[in-house]
Tab-separated table of C-alpha atoms and ligand atoms in Angstrom:
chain	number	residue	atom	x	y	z
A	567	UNK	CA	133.326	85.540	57.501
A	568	UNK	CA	134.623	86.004	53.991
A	569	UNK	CA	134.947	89.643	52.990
A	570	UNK	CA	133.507	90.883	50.158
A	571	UNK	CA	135.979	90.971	47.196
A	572	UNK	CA	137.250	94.939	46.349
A	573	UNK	CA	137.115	95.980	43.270
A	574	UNK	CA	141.471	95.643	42.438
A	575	UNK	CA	141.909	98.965	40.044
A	576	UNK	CA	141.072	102.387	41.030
A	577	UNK	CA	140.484	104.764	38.173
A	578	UNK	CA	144.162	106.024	39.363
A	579	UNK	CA	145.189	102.913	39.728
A	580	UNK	CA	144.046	101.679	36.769
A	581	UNK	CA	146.002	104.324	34.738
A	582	UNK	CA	148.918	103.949	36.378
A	583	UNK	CA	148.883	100.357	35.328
A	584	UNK	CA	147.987	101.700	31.758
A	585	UNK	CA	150.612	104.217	31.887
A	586	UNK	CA	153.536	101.684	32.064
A	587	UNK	CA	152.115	99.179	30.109
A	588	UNK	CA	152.389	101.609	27.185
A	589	UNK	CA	155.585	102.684	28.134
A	590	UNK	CA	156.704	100.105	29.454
A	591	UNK	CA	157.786	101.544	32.418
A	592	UNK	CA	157.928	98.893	35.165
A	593	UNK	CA	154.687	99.521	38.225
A	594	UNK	CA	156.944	100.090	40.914
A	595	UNK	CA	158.731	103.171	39.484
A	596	UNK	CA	156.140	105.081	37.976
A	597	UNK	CA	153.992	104.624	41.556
A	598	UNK	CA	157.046	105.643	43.347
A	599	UNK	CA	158.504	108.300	41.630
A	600	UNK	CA	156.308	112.172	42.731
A	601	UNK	CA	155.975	114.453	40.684
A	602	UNK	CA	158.561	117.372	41.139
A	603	UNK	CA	156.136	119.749	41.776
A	604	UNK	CA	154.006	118.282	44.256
A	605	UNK	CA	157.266	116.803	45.803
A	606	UNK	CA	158.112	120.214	46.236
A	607	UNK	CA	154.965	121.303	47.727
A	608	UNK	CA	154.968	118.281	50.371
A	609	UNK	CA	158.518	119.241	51.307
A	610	UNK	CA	157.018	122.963	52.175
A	611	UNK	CA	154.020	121.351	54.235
A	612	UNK	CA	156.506	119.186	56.210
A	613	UNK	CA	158.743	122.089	56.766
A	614	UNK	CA	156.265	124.106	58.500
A	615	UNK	CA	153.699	121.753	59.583
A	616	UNK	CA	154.729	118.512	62.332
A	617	UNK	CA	154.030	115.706	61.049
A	618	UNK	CA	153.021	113.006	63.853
A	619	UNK	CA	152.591	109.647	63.116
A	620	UNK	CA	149.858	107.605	65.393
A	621	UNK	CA	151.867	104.511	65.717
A	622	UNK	CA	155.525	102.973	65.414
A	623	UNK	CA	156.979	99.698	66.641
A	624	UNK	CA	160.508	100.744	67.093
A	625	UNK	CA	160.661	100.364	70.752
A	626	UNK	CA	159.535	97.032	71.060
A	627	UNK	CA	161.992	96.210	68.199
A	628	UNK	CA	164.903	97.167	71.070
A	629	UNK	CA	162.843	94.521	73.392
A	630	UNK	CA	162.946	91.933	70.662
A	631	UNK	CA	166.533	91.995	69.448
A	632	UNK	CA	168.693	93.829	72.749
A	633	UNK	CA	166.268	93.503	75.799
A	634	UNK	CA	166.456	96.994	75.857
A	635	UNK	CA	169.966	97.869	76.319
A	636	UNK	CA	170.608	101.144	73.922
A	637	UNK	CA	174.116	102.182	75.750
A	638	UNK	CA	176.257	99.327	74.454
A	639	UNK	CA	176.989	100.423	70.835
A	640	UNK	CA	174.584	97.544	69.177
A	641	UNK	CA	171.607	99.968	68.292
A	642	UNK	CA	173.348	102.541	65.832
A	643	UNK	CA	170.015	104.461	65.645
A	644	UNK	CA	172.145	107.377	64.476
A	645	UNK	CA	173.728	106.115	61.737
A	646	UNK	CA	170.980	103.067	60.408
A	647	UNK	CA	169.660	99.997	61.624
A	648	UNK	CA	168.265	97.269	60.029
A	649	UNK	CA	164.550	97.668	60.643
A	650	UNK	CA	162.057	100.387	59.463
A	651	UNK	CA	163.297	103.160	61.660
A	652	UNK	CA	166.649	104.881	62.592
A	653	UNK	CA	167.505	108.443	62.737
A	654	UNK	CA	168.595	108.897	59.332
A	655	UNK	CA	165.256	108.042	57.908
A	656	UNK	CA	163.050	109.549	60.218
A	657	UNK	CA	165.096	112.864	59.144
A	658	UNK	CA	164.461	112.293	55.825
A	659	UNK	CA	161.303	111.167	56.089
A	660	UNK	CA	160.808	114.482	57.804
A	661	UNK	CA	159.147	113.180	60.936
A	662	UNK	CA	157.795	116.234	63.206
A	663	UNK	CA	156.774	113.504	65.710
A	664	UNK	CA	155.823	110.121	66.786
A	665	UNK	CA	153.975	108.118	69.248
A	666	UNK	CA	156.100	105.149	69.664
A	667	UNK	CA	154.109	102.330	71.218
A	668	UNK	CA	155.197	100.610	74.262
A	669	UNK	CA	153.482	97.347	73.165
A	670	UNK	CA	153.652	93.956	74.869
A	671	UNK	CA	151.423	91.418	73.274
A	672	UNK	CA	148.447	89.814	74.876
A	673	UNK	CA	148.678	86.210	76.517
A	674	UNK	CA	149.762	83.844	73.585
A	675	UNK	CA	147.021	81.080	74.886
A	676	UNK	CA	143.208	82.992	74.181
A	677	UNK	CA	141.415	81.222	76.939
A	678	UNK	CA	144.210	82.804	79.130
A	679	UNK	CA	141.679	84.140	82.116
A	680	UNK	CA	141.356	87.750	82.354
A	681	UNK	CA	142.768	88.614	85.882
A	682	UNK	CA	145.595	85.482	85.512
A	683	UNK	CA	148.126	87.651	86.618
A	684	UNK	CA	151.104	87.794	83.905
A	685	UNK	CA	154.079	89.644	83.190
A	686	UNK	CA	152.811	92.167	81.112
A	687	UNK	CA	152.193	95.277	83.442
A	688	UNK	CA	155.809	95.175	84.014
A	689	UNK	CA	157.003	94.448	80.979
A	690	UNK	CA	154.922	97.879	79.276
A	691	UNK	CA	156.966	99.895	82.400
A	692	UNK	CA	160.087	98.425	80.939
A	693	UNK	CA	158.509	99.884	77.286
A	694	UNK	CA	158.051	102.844	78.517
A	695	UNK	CA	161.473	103.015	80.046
A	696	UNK	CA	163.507	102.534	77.021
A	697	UNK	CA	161.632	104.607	75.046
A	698	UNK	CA	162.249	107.736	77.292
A	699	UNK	CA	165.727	106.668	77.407
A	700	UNK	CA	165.863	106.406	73.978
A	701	UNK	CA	164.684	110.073	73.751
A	702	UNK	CA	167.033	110.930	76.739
A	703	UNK	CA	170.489	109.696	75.079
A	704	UNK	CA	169.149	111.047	71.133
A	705	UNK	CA	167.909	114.468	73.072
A	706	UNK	CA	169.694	116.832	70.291
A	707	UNK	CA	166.967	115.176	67.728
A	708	UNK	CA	164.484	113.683	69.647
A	709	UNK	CA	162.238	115.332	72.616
A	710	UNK	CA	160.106	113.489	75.061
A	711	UNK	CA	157.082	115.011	75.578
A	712	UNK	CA	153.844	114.165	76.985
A	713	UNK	CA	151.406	117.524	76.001
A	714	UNK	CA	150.599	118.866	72.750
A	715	UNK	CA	152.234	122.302	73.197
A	716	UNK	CA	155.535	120.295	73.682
A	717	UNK	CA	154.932	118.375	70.485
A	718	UNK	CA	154.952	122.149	68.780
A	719	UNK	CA	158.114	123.480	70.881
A	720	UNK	CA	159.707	119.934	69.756
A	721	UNK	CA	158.668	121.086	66.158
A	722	UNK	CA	159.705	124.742	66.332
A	723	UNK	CA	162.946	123.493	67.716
A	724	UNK	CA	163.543	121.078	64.424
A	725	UNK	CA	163.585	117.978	67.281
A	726	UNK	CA	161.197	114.999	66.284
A	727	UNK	CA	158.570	114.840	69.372
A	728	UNK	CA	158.511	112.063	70.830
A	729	UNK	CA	155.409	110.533	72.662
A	730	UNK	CA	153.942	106.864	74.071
A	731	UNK	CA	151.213	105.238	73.744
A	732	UNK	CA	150.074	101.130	75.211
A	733	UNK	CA	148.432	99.195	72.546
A	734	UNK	CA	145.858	97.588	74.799
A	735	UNK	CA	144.121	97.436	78.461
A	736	UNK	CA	145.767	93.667	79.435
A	737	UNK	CA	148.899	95.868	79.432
A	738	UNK	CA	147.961	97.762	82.534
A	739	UNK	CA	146.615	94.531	83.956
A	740	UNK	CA	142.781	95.594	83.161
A	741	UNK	CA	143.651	98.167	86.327
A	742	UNK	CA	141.964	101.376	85.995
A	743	UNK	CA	144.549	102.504	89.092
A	744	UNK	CA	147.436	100.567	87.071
A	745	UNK	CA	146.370	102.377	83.808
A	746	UNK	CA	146.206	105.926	85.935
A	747	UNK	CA	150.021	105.063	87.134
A	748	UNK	CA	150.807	104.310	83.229
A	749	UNK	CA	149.604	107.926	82.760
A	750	UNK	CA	151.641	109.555	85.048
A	751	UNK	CA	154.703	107.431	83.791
A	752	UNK	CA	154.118	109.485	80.579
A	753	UNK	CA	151.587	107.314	78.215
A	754	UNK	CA	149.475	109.726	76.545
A	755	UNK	CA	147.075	107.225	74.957
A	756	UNK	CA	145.817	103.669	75.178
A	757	UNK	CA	144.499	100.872	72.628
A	758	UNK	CA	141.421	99.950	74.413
A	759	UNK	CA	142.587	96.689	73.535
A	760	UNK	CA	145.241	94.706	71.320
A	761	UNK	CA	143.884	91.436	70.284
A	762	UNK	CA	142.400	90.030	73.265
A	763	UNK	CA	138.955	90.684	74.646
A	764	UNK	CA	139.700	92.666	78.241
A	765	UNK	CA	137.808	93.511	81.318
A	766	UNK	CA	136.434	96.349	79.412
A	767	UNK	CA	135.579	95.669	75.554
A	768	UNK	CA	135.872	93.107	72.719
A	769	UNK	CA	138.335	93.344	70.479
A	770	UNK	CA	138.622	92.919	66.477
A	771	UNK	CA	140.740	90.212	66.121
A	772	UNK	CA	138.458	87.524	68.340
A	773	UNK	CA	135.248	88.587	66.230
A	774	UNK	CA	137.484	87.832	63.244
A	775	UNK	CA	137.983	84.128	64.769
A	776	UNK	CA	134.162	83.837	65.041
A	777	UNK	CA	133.278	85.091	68.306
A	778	UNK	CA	129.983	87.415	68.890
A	779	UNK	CA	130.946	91.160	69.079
A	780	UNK	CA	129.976	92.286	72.680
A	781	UNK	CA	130.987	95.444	72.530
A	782	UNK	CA	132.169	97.308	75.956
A	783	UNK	CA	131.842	95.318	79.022
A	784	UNK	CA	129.407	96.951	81.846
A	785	UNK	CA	133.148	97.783	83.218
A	786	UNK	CA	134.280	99.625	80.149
A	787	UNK	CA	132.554	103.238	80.640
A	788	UNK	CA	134.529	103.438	83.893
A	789	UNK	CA	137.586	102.831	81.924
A	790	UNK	CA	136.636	106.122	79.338
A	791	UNK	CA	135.237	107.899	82.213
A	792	UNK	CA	138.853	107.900	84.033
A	793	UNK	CA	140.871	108.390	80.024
A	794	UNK	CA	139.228	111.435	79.970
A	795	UNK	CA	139.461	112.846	83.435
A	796	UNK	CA	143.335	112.195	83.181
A	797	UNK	CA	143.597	113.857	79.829
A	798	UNK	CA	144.747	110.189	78.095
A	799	UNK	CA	143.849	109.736	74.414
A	800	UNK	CA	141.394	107.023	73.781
A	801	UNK	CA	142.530	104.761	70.764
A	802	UNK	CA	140.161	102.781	69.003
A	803	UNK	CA	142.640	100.796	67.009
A	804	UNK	CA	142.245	96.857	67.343
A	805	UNK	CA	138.727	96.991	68.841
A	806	UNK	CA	135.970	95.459	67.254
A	807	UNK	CA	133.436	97.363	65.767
A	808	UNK	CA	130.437	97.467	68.164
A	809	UNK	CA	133.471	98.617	71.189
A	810	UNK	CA	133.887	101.579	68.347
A	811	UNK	CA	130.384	102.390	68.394
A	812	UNK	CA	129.929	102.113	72.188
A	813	UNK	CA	133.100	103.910	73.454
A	814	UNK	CA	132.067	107.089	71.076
A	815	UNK	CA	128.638	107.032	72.659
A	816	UNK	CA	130.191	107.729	76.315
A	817	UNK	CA	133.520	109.332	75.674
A	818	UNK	CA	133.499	113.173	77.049
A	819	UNK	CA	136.545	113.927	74.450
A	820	UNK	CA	137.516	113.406	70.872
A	821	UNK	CA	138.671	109.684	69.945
A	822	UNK	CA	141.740	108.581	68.086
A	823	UNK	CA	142.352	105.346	66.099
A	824	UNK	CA	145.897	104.952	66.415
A	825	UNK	CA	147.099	102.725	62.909
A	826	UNK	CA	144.042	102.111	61.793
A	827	UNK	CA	142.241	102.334	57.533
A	828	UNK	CA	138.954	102.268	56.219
A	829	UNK	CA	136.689	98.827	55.822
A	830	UNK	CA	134.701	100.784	53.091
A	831	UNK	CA	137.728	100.207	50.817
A	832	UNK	CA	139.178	97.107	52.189
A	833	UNK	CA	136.650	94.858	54.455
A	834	UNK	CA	138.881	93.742	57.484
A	835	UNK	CA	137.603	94.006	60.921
A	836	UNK	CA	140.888	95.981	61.964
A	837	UNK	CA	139.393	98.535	59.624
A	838	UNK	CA	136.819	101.702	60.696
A	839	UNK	CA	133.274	101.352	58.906
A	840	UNK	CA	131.425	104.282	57.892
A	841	UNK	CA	129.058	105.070	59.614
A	842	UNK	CA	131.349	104.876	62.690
A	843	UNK	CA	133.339	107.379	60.637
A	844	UNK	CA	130.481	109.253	60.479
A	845	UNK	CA	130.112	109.425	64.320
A	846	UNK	CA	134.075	110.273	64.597
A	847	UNK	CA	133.185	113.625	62.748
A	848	UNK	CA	130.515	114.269	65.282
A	849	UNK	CA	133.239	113.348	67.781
A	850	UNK	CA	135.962	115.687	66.323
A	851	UNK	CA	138.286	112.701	66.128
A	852	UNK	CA	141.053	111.908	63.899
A	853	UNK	CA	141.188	108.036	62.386
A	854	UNK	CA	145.195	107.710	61.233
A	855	UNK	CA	145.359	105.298	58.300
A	856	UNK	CA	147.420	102.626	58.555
A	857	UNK	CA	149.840	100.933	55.540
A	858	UNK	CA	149.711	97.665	56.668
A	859	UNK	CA	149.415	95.441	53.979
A	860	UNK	CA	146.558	93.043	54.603
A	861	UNK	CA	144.427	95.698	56.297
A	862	UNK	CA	145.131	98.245	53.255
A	863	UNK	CA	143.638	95.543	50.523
A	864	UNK	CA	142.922	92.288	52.537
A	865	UNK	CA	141.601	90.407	49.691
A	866	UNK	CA	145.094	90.586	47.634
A	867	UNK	CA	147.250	91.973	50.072
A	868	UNK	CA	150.531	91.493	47.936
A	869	UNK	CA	149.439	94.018	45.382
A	870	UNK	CA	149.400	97.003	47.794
A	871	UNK	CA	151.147	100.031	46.687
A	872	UNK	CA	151.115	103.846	48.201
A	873	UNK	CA	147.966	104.689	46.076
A	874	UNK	CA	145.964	102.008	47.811
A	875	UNK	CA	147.166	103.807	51.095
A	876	UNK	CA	146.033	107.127	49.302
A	877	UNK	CA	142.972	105.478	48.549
A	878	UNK	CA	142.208	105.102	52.275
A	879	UNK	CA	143.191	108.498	53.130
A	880	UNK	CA	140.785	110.349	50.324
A	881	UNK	CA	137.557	107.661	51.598
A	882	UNK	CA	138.139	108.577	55.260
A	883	UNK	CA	137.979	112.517	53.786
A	884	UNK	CA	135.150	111.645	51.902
A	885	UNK	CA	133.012	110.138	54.679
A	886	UNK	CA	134.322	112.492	57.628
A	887	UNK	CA	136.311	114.724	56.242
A	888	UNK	CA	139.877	116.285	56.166
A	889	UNK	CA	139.549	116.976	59.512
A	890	UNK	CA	139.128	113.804	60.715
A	891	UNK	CA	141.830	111.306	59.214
A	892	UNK	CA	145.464	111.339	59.849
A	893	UNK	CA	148.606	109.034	59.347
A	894	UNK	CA	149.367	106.186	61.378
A	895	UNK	CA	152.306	103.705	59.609
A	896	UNK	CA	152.787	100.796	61.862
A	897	UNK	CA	156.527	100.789	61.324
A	898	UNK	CA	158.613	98.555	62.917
A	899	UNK	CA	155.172	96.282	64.250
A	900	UNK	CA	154.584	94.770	60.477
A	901	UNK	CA	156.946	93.332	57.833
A	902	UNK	CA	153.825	93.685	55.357
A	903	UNK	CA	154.215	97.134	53.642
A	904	UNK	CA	153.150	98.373	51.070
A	905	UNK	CA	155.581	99.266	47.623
A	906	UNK	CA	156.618	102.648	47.946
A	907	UNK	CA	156.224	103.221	51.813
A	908	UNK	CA	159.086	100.683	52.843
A	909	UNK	CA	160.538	102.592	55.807
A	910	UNK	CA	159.632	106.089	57.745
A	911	UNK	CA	161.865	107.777	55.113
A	912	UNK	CA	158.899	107.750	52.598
A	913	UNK	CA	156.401	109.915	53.721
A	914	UNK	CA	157.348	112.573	51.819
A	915	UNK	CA	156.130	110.409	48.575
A	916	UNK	CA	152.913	109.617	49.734
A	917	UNK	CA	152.314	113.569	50.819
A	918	UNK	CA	152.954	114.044	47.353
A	919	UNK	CA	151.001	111.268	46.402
A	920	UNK	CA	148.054	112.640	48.584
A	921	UNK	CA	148.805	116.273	46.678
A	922	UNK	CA	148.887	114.420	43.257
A	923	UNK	CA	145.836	113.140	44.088
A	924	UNK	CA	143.723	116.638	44.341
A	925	UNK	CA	144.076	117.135	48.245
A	926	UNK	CA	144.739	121.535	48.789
A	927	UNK	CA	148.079	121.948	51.246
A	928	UNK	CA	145.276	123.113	54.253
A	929	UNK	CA	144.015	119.572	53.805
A	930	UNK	CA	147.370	117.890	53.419
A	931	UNK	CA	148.431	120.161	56.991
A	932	UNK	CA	144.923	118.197	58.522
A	933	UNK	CA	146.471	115.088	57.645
A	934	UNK	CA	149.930	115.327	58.453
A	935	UNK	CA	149.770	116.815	62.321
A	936	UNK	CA	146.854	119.360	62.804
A	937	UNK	CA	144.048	117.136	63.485
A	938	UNK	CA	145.917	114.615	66.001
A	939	UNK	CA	147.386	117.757	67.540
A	940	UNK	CA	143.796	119.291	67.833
A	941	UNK	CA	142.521	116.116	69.027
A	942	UNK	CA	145.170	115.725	71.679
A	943	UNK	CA	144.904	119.398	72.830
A	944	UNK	CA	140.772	118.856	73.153
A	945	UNK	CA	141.175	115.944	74.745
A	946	UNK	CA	143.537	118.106	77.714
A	947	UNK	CA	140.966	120.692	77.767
A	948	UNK	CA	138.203	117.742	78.458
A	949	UNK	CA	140.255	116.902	81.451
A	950	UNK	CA	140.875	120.019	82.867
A	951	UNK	CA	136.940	120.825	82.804
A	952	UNK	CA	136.413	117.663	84.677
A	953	UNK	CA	138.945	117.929	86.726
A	954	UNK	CA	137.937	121.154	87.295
A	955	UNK	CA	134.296	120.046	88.710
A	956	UNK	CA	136.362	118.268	91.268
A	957	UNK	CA	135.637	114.267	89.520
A	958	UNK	CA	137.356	111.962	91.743
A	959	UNK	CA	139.800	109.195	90.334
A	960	UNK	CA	137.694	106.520	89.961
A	961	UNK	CA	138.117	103.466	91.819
A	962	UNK	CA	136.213	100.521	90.441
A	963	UNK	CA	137.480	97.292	89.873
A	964	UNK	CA	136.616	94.341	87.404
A	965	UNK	CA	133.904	92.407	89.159
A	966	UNK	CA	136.032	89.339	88.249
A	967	UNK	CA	139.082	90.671	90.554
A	968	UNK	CA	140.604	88.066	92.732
A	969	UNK	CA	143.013	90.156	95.037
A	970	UNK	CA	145.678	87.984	94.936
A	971	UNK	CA	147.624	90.396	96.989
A	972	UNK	CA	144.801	91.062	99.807
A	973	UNK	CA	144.491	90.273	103.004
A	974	UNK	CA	143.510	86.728	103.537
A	975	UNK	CA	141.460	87.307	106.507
A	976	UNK	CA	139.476	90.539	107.408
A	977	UNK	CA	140.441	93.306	109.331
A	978	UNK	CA	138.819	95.118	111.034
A	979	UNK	CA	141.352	98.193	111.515
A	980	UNK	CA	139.594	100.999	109.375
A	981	UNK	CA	136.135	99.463	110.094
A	982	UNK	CA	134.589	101.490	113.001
A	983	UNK	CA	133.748	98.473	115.210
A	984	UNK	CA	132.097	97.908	118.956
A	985	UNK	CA	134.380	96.275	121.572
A	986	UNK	CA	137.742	95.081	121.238
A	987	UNK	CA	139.077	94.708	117.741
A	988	UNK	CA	140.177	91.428	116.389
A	989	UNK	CA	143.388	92.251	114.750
A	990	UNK	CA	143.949	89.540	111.981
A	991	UNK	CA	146.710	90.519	109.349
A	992	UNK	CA	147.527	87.804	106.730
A	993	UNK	CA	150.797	89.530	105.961
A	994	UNK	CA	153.114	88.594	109.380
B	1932	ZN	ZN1	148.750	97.321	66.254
C-alpha cells in the first residue's frame, strides 16, 4: 500500500525554514535551540511534575552487547555509555520515570507456527531480571516499582521510577497463565503484540506486508478480560488497526499505546488513526507519541526534526485531547531519531518546543506524566472492582495448543471413575 504523500512544511515548519534562510542560520540550530523562556517554564513542569516515558530499549541493549551482566564494570551507566541512555542523561533529561521494555523479538522466520515452542518466554524472564537488577544496584537514582503511587513516591523522592513492560503476547508464549506469571514477576503492561500475528490479534507490521487485517482472534477477549482483572496495562502499540478498534470495544479499563504517533500526520500502519483516537478519549486512554523516524514522517523520514514530533503531539490533542496523548521515545530500540531528540537528555527541548508551540503548563503536565499516571491508576481500580466481584483467573487456552508437556496417555486420577482405576502416567 503506498501512503499518501504528507504535505513536508508545517506553517511552523515552514518558518523555521524561512527564518534561517534569511539569516542564514543553519536548520538544525534554530530547531534546536528553546527559547529561554519557555526553557524555563519546561524546567518548572519537570521539576514538579514526573515525567514517564511509555517506552525505552535500554535493557535489551544490556542483552545485545553484555548478555546481561551489569556487575563487571563494562556498563558505566553512571558515568555514560554509548547508546541513547545512561544516567547522566536521563538526569538531565529530567526523567521522573520510565517503562523500560523487556523486549525479545518475535520468531525471525514469519511462518514460524504459533505454539512452536521457542526460547522467548525465558528469554523476557531474563529481561525482566536485569532490568530489576539494574534498578537494584542504581537504587540511590533509580526505584523499581510496579504501582502508580510508587511511581509518585519515586518522584517525590527525586529517584527516576522505574517500571516494565513486554512488547508483545509471543513473549509469554501466547499463555494467558504464562502472561499472569509475567505479572506477578513485575510487568505492568503488555504490547498485545510486536510484529507477529499471535494467538490473540493481528499485528501492524504483517498488514503492512500485505496480509488482511483480522483483527483479535476469537481467543483475544480472554486475553483483555484477564489484563484487566490483574490490573496490567493494555498497550496497543504494534497492533494493526482493526486489533485497535476491537480491543477498545471489550477492554473494562483505559488503554495505552506504548511508543506509538498519529497516521493523520504521517500514514504508517504503526501509527493511531483518528477515529480510533476518537474512541481512546471515550476510553480515557493516553496514546504516547513516539520519535521514531520513519513512523514520525514515513514518506521522507530523513527530514524529521523535534517539530514534526510536536506536530504529532498537538494532532493527537486536537483529535482527543490533552488528556489523552503522552510521550513515548523508543530510545535505545531505534537508531532513526529525529534532529534535536538524539538521546533521553533532550526532553527538556521538546517540552519547550511543545510550550513554544501554544500548549498552557496544565496541558504540558497531561503530557509529560499525568495522563499515563491516571491511566495506570484507573486501570488498578478496574482490577480491584473485578477482583472484587470474585472473577476467577481465567483459564483458557489457544484452541491450537499442543501440550507438549502433557501426559501422553490419560489418566484417570482426578476423573471420578467406576471400578478399578487404570493408572497410566507418561512421565515414569
Ligand atoms: Zn516497539
Amino acid at each position: 500500500m503506498a501512503p499518501e504523500r504528507q504535505s513536508l512544511l508545517s506553517n511552523a515548519g515552514f518558518l523555521v525554514s524561512l527564518l534561517a534562510l534569511t539569516s542564514l542560520v543553519p536548520v538544525h540550530a534554530a530547531i534546536t535551540t528553546p527559547h529561554p523562556d519557555y526553557a524555563k517554564r519546561a524546567e518548572h513542569i519537570l521539576k514538579t511534575t514526573p515525567l514517564i516515558d511509555g517506552h525505552n530499549d535500554l535493557p535489551y541493549a544490556l542483552r545485545r552487547t553484555t548478555h546481561n551482566q551489569i556487575y563487571n564494570g563494562k556498563t558505566p551507566f553512571e558515568t555514560g555509555l554509548k547508546g541513547q541512555t545512561d544516567l547522566p542523561r536521563l538526569r538531565k533529561g529530567r526523567l521522573g520515570g520510565q517503562f523500560w521494555s523487556v523486549y525479545i523479538g518475535c520468531p525471525s522466520d514469519p511462518n514460524t507456527p504459533i505454539d512452536f515452542p521457542t526460547y522467548a518466554t525465558r528469554d523476557t524472564l531474563e529481561q525482566i531480571d536485569v532490568a530489576r537488577r539494574l534498578a537494584d544496584k542504581y537504587s540511590k537514582d533509580l526505584m523499581y516499582c510496579d504501582t502508580p503511587a510508587c511511581a509518585k513516591k519515586a518522584f517525590r523522592q527525586g529517584k527516576i521510577g522505574s517500571f516494565l513492560g513486554i512488547e508483545g503476547g509471543h513473549q509469554v508464549g501466547n499463555s494467558i497463565a504464562a502472561l499472569r506469571q509475567a505479572f506477578y514477576a513485575g510487568a505492568r503492561y503488555m504490547t498485545i503484540t510486536h510484529n507477529c500475528d499471535n494467538a490473540w490479534a493481528t499485528a501492524a507490521s504483517t498488514v503492512r506486508a500485505g496480509k488482511p487485517d483480522l483483527g483479535m482472534t476469537s481467543f483475544g477477549p480472554e486475553l483483555i478480560k484477564e489484563m484487566n482483572r490483574l490490573g496490567m496495562l493494555v498497550d496497543l502499540s504494534h497492533v494493526s488497526h482493526q486489533t485497535m478498534r476491537d480491543v477498545l470495544k471489550v477492554t473494562k479499563a483505559p488503554v495505552m499505546f506504548s511508543h506509538s504517533s498519529a497516521y493523520s500526520v504521517s500514514k504508517h500502519l504503526r501509527n493511531v488513526p483518528d477515529d480510533v483516537l476518537k474512541t481512546v478519549a471515550e476510553n480515557n486512554g493516553v496514546v504516547m507519541v513516539t520519535f521514531v523516524r520513519s513512523f514520525v514522517n514515513v514518506d521522507n523520514p530523513d527530514s524529521v526534526t523535534i517539530e514534526d514530533v510536536v506536530k504529532h503531539i498537538f494532532h493527537i490533542a486536537k483529535v482527543a485531547g490533552w488528556d489523552h496523548v503522552g510521550l513515548g521515545g523508543d530510545y535505545d530500540g531505534t537508531d532513526e531519531l529525529p534532529k534535536g531528540l538524539e538521546d533521553v537528555s533532550k526532553y527538556p527541548d521538546l517540552i519547550a518546543k511543545v510550550l513554544e508551540h501554544g500548549a498552557t503548563d496544565e496541558q504540558v503536565r497531561k503530557l509529560v506524566g499525568e495522563n499515563i499516571l491516571r491511566v495506570w491508576t484507573d486501570t488498578e481500580k478496574v482490577a480491584k472492582s473485578i477482583q472484587k466481584s470474585g472473577a476467577l483467573p481465567v483459564e483458557e487456552v489457544w484452541q491450537g495448543r499442543n501440550w507438549t508437556q502433557s501426559l501422553a496417555k490419560r489418566s484417570p486420577v482426578f476423573i471420578p471413575t467406576e471400578g478399578p482405576a487404570n493408572m497410566e502416567f507418561g512421565c515414569d
